[in-house]
PDB file of C-alpha atoms in Angstrom:
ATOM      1  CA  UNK P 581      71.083  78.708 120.883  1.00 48.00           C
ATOM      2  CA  UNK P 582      73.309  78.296 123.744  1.00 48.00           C
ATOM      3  CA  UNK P 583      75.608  80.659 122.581  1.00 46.00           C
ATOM      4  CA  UNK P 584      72.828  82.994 121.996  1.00 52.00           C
ATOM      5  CA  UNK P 585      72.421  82.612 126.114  1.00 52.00           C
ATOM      6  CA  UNK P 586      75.165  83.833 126.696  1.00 57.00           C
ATOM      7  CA  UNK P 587      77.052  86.088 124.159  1.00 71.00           C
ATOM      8  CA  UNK P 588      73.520  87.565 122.722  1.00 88.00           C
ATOM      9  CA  UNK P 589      73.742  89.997 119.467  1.00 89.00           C
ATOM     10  CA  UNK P 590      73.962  93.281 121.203  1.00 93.00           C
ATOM     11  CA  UNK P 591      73.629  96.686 118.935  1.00 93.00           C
ATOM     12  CA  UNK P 592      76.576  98.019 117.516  1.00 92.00           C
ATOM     13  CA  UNK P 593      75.588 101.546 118.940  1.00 92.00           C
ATOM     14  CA  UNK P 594      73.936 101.394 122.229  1.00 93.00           C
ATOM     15  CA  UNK P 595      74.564  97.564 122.885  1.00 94.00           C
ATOM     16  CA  UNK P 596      71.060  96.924 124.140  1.00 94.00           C
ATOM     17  CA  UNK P 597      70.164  92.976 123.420  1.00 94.00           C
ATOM     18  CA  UNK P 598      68.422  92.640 119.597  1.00 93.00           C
ATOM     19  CA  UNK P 599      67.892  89.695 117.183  1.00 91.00           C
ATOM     20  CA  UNK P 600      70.243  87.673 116.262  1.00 87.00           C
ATOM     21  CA  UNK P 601      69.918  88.892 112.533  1.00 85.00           C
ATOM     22  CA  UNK P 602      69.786  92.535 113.540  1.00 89.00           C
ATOM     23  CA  UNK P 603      72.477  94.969 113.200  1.00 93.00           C
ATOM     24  CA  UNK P 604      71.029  97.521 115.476  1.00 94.00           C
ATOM     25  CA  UNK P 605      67.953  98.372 117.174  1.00 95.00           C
ATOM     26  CA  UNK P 606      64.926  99.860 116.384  1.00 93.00           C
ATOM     27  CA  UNK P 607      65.537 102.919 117.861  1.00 94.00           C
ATOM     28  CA  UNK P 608      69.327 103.523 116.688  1.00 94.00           C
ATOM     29  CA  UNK P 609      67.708 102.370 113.395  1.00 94.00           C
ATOM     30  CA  UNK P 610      66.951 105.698 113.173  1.00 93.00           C
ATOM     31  CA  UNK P 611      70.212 107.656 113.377  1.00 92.00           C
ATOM     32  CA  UNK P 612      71.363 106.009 110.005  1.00 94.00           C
ATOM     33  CA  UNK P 613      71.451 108.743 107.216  1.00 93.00           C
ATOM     34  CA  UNK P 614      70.196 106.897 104.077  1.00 95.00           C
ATOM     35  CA  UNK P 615      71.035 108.986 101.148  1.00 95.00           C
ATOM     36  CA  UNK P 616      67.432 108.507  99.286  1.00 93.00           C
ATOM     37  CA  UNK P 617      69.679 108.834  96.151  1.00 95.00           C
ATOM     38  CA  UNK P 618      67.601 107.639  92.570  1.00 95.00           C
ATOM     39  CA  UNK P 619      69.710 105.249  90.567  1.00 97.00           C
ATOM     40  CA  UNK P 620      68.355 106.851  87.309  1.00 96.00           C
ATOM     41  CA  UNK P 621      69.207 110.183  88.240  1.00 95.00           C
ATOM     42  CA  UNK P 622      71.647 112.668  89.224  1.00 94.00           C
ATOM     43  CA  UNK P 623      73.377 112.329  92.582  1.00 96.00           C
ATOM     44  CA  UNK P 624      76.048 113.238  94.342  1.00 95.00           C
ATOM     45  CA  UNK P 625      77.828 109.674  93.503  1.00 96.00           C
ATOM     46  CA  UNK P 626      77.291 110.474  89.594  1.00 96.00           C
ATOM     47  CA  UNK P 627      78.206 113.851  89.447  1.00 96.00           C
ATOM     48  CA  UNK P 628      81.638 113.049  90.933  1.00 96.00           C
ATOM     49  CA  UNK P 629      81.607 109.796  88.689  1.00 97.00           C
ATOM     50  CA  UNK P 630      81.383 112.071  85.287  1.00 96.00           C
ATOM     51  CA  UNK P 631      84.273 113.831  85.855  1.00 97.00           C
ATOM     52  CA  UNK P 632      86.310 110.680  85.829  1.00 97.00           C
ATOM     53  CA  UNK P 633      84.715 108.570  83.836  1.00 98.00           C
ATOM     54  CA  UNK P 634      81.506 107.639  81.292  1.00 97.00           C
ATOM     55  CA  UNK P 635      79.132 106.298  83.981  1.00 98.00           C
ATOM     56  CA  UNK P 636      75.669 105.212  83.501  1.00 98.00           C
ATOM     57  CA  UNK P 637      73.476 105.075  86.812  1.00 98.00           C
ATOM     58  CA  UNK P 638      74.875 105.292  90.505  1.00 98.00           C
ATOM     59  CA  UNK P 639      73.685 104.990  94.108  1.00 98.00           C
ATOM     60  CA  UNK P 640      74.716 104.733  97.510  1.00 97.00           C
ATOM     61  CA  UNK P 641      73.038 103.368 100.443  1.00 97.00           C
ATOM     62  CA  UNK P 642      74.102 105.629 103.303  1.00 96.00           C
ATOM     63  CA  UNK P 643      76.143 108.417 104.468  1.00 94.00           C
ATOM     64  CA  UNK P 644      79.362 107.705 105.444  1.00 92.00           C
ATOM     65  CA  UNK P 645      79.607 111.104 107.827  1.00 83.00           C
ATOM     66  CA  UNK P 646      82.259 111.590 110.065  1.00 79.00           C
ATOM     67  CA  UNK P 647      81.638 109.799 113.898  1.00 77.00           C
ATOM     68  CA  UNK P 648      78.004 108.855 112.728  1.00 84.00           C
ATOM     69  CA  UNK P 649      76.293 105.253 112.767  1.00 93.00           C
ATOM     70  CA  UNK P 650      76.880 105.051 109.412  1.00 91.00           C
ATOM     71  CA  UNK P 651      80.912 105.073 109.536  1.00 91.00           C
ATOM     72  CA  UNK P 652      80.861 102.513 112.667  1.00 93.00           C
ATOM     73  CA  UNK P 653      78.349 100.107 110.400  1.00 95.00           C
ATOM     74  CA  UNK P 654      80.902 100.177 107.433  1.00 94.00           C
ATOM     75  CA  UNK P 655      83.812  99.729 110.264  1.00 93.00           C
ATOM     76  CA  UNK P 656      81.997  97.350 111.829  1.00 93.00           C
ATOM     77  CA  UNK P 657      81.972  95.012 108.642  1.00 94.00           C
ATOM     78  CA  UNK P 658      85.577  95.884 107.014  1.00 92.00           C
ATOM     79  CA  UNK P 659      87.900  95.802 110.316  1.00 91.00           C
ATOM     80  CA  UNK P 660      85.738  93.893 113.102  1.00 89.00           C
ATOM     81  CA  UNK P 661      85.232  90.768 111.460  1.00 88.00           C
ATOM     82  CA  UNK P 662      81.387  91.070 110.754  1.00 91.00           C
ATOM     83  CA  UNK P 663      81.346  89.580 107.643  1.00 92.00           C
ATOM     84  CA  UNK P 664      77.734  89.353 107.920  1.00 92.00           C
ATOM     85  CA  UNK P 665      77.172  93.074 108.427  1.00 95.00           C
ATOM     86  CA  UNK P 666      77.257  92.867 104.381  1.00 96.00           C
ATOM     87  CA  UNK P 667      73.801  90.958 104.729  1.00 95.00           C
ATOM     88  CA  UNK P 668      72.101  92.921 106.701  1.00 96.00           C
ATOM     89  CA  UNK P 669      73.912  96.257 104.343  1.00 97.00           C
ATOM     90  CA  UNK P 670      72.139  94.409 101.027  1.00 98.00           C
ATOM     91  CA  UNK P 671      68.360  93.475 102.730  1.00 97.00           C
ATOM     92  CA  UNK P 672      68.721  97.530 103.047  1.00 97.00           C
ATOM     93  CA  UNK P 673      69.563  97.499  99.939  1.00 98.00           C
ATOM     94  CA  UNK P 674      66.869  95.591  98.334  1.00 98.00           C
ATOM     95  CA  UNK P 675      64.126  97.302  99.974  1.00 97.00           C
ATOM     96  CA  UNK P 676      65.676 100.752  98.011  1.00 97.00           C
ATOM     97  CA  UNK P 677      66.989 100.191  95.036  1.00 97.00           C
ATOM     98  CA  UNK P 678      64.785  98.902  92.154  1.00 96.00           C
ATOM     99  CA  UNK P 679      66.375  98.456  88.804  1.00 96.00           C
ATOM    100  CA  UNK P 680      63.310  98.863  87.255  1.00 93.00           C
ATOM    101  CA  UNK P 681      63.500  97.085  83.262  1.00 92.00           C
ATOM    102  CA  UNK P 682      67.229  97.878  83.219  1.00 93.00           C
ATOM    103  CA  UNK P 683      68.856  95.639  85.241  1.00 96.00           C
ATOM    104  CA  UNK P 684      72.763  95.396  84.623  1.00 98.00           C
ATOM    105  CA  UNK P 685      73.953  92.331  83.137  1.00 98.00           C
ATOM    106  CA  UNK P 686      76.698  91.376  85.930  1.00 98.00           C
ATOM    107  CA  UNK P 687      77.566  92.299  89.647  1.00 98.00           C
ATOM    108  CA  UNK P 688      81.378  93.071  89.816  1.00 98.00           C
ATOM    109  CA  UNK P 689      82.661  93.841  93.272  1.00 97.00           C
ATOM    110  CA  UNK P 690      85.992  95.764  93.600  1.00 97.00           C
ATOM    111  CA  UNK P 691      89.041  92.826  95.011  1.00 96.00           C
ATOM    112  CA  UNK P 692      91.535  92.626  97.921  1.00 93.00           C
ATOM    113  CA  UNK P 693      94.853  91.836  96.985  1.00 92.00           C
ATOM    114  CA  UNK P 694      95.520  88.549  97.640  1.00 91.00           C
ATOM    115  CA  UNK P 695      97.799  89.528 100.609  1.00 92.00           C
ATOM    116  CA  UNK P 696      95.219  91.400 101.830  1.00 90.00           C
ATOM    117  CA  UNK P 697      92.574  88.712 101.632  1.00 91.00           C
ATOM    118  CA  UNK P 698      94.048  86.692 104.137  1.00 92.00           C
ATOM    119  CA  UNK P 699      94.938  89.171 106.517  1.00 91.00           C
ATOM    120  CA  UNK P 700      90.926  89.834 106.580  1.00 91.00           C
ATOM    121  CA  UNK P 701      89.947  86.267 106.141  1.00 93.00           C
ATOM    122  CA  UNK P 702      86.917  87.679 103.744  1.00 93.00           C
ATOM    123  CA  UNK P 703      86.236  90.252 101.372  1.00 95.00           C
ATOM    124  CA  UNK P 704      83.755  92.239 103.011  1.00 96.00           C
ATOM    125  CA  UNK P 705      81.874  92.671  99.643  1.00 97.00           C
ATOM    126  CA  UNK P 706      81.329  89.120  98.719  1.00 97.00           C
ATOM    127  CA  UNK P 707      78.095  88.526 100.971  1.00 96.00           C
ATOM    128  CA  UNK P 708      76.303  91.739 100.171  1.00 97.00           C
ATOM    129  CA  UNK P 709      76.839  91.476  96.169  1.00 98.00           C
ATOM    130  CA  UNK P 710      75.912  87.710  96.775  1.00 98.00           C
ATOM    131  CA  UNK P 711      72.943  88.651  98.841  1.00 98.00           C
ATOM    132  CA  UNK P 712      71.870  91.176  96.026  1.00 98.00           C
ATOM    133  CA  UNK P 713      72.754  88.521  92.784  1.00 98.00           C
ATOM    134  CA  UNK P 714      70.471  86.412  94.398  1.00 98.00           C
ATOM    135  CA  UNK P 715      67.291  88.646  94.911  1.00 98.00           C
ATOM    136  CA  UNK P 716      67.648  90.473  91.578  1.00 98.00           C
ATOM    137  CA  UNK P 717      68.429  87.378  89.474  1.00 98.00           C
ATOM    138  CA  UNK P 718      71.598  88.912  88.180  1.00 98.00           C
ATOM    139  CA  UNK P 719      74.868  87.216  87.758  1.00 98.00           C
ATOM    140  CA  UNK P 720      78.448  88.200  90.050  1.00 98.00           C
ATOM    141  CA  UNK P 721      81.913  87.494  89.029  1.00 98.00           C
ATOM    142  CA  UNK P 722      84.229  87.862  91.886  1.00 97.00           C
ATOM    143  CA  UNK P 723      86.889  87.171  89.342  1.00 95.00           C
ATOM    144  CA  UNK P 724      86.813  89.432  86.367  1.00 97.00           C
ATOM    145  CA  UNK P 725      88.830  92.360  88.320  1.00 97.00           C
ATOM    146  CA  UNK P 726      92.501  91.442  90.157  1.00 95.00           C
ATOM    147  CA  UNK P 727      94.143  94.137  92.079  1.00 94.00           C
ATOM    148  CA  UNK P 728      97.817  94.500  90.862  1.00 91.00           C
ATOM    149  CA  UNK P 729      99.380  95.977  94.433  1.00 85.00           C
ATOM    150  CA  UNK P 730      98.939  95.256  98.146  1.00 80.00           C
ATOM    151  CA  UNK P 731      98.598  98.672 100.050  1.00 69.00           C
ATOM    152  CA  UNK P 732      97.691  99.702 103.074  1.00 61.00           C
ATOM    153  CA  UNK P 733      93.455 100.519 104.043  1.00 56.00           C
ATOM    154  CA  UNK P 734      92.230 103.534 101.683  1.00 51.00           C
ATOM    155  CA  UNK P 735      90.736 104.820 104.241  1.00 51.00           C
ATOM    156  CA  UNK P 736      94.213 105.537 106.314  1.00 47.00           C
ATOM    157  CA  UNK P 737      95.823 107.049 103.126  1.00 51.00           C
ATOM    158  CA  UNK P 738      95.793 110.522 102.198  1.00 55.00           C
ATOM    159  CA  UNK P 739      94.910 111.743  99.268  1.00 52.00           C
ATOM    160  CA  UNK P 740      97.586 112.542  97.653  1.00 50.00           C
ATOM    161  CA  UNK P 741      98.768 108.725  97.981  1.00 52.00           C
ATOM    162  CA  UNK P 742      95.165 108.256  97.057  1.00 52.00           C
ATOM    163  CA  UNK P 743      95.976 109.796  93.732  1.00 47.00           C
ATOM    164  CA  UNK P 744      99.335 108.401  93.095  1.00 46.00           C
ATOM    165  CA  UNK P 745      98.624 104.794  92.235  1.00 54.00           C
ATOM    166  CA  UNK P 746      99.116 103.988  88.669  1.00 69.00           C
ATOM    167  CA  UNK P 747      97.568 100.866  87.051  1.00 79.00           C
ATOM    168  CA  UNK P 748      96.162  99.355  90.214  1.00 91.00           C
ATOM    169  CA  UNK P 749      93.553  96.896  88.371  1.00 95.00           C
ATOM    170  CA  UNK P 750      93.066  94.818  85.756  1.00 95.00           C
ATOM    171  CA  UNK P 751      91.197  91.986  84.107  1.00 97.00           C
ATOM    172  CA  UNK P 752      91.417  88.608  83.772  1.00 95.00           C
ATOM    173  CA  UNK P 753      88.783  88.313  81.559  1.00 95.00           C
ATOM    174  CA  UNK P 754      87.474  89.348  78.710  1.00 95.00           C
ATOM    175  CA  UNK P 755      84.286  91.057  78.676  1.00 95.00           C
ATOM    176  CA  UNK P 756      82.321  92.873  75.421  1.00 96.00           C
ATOM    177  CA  UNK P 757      78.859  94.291  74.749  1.00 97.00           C
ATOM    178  CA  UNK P 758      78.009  94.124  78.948  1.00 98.00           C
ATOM    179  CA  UNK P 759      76.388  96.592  81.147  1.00 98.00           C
ATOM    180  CA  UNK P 760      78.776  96.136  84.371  1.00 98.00           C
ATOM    181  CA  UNK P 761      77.444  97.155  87.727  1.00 98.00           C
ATOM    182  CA  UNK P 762      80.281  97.956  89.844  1.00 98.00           C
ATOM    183  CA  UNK P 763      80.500  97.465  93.474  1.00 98.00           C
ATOM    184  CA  UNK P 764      82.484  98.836  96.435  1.00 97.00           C
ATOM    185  CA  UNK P 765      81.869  99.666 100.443  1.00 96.00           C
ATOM    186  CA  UNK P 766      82.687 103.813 100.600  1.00 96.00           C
ATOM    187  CA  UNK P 767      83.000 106.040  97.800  1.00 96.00           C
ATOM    188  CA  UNK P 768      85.626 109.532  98.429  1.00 94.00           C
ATOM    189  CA  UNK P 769      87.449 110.269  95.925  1.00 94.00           C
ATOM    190  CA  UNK P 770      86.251 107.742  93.470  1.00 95.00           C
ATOM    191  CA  UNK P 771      89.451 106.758  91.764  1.00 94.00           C
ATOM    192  CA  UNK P 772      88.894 103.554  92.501  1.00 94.00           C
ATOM    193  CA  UNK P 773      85.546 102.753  91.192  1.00 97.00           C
ATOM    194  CA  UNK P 774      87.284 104.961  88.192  1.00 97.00           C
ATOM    195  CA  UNK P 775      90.750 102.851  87.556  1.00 96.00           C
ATOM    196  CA  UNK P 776      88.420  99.741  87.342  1.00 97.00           C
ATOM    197  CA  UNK P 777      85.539 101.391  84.933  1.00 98.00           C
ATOM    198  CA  UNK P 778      88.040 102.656  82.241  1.00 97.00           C
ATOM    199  CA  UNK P 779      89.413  99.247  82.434  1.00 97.00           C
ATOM    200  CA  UNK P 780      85.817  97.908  81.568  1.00 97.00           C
ATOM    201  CA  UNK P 781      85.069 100.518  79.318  1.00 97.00           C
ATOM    202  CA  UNK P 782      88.381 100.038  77.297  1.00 95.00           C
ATOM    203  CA  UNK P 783      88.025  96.627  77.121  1.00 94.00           C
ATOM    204  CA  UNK P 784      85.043  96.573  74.918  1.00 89.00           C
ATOM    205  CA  UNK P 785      81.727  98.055  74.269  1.00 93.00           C
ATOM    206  CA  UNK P 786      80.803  98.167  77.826  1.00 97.00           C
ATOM    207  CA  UNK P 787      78.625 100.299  80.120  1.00 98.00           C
ATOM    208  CA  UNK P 788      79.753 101.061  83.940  1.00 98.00           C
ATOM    209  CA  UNK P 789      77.180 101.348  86.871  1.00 98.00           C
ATOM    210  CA  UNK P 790      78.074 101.930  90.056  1.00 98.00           C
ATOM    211  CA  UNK P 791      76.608 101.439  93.632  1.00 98.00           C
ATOM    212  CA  UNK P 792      78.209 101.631  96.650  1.00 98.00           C
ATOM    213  CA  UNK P 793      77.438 101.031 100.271  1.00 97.00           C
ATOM    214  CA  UNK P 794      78.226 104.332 101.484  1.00 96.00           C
ATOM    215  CA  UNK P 795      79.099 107.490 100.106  1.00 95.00           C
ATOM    216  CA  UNK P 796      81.772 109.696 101.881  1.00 91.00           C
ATOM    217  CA  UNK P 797      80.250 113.405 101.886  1.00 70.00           C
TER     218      UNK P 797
END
């Protein structure tokens, strides 16, 4: 409370005062592009998605457009230290996406390397897929994907370097017969959600999902 006196939660874009638990205010509220995408239909995300791999449903949150809101929320949550940004990013979330009567039978979240993991101090996509497990009564495992190679933040690669990774991912687990949600923060090129879903998909009779926070248009 003290704290709260004097270092109050200001908004991300305008830095006027705001809840504690609020990312922004109501007015800047307003200047985030929500994609409206339907998880049973086509979108953007899926259309992408089928030329890489057998995917089921997909959706995105927001739009991850160049110098918007959007980008500085996602930012804001993967290089700032906001773990919590990931809350606030699923409570969005939730009030969007209904799965309707076919819910997926596990969250799986896309890993840091190791190295990587303590250099953030967090993966930034362990609240939010909590957050969502917990409201939709649907099980995570943070463990069933390891990345194989430390490299530097997708985002500052090209795409050619994008392109050139071979084998990044694989499981520690063995998984059959599941319908696997999978989860990441931005979606571009999608060869990451991709390297992980034929993974999945190889390793059994297994169905891939996949939502993401933001999509990269």
């Amino acid at each position: 409370m003290i704290l709260d006196l004097f270092f109050p939660n200001r908004c991300i874009h305008c830095n006027r005062i705001i809840d504690p638990e609020v990312l922004v205010c109501a007015l800047c509220f307003n200047r985030i592009h929500f994609t409206h995408y339907d998880y049973f239909e086509n979108n953007p995300i899926s259309e992408k998605c089928k030329l890489l791999f057998p995917v089921s449903h997909t959706y995105a949150l927001i739009q991850f457009e160049k110098e918007n809101l959007s980008r500085k929320i996602i930012h804001e949550l993967k290089y700032k230290g906001r773990e919590k940004v990931g809350k606030v990013l699923a409570e969005w979330t939730i009030e969007r996406l209904d799965f309707k009567n076919q819910k997926p039978d596990v969250f799986v979240s896309v890993p840091l390397h190791p190295k990587k993991l303590r250099e953030r101090g967090y993966n930034q996509l362990h609240l939010f897929t909590e957050k969502l497990s917990e409201f939709y009564r649907i099980p995570f495992n943070h463990e069933l994907v390891k990345r194989n190679h430390y490299s530097k933040a997708q985002a500052l690669k090209d795409k050619r370097h994008r392109l050139a990774a071979i084998n990044p991912f694989s499981l520690t687990q063995t998984i059959t017969g599941k319908h696997i949600l999978l989860i990441d923060d931005v979606f571009t090129t999608g060869n990451t959600v991709s390297s992980i879903a034929w993974e999945i998909l190889n390793a059994g009779d297994n169905k891939v999902s996949v939502l993401v926070m933001a999509m990269d248009v």
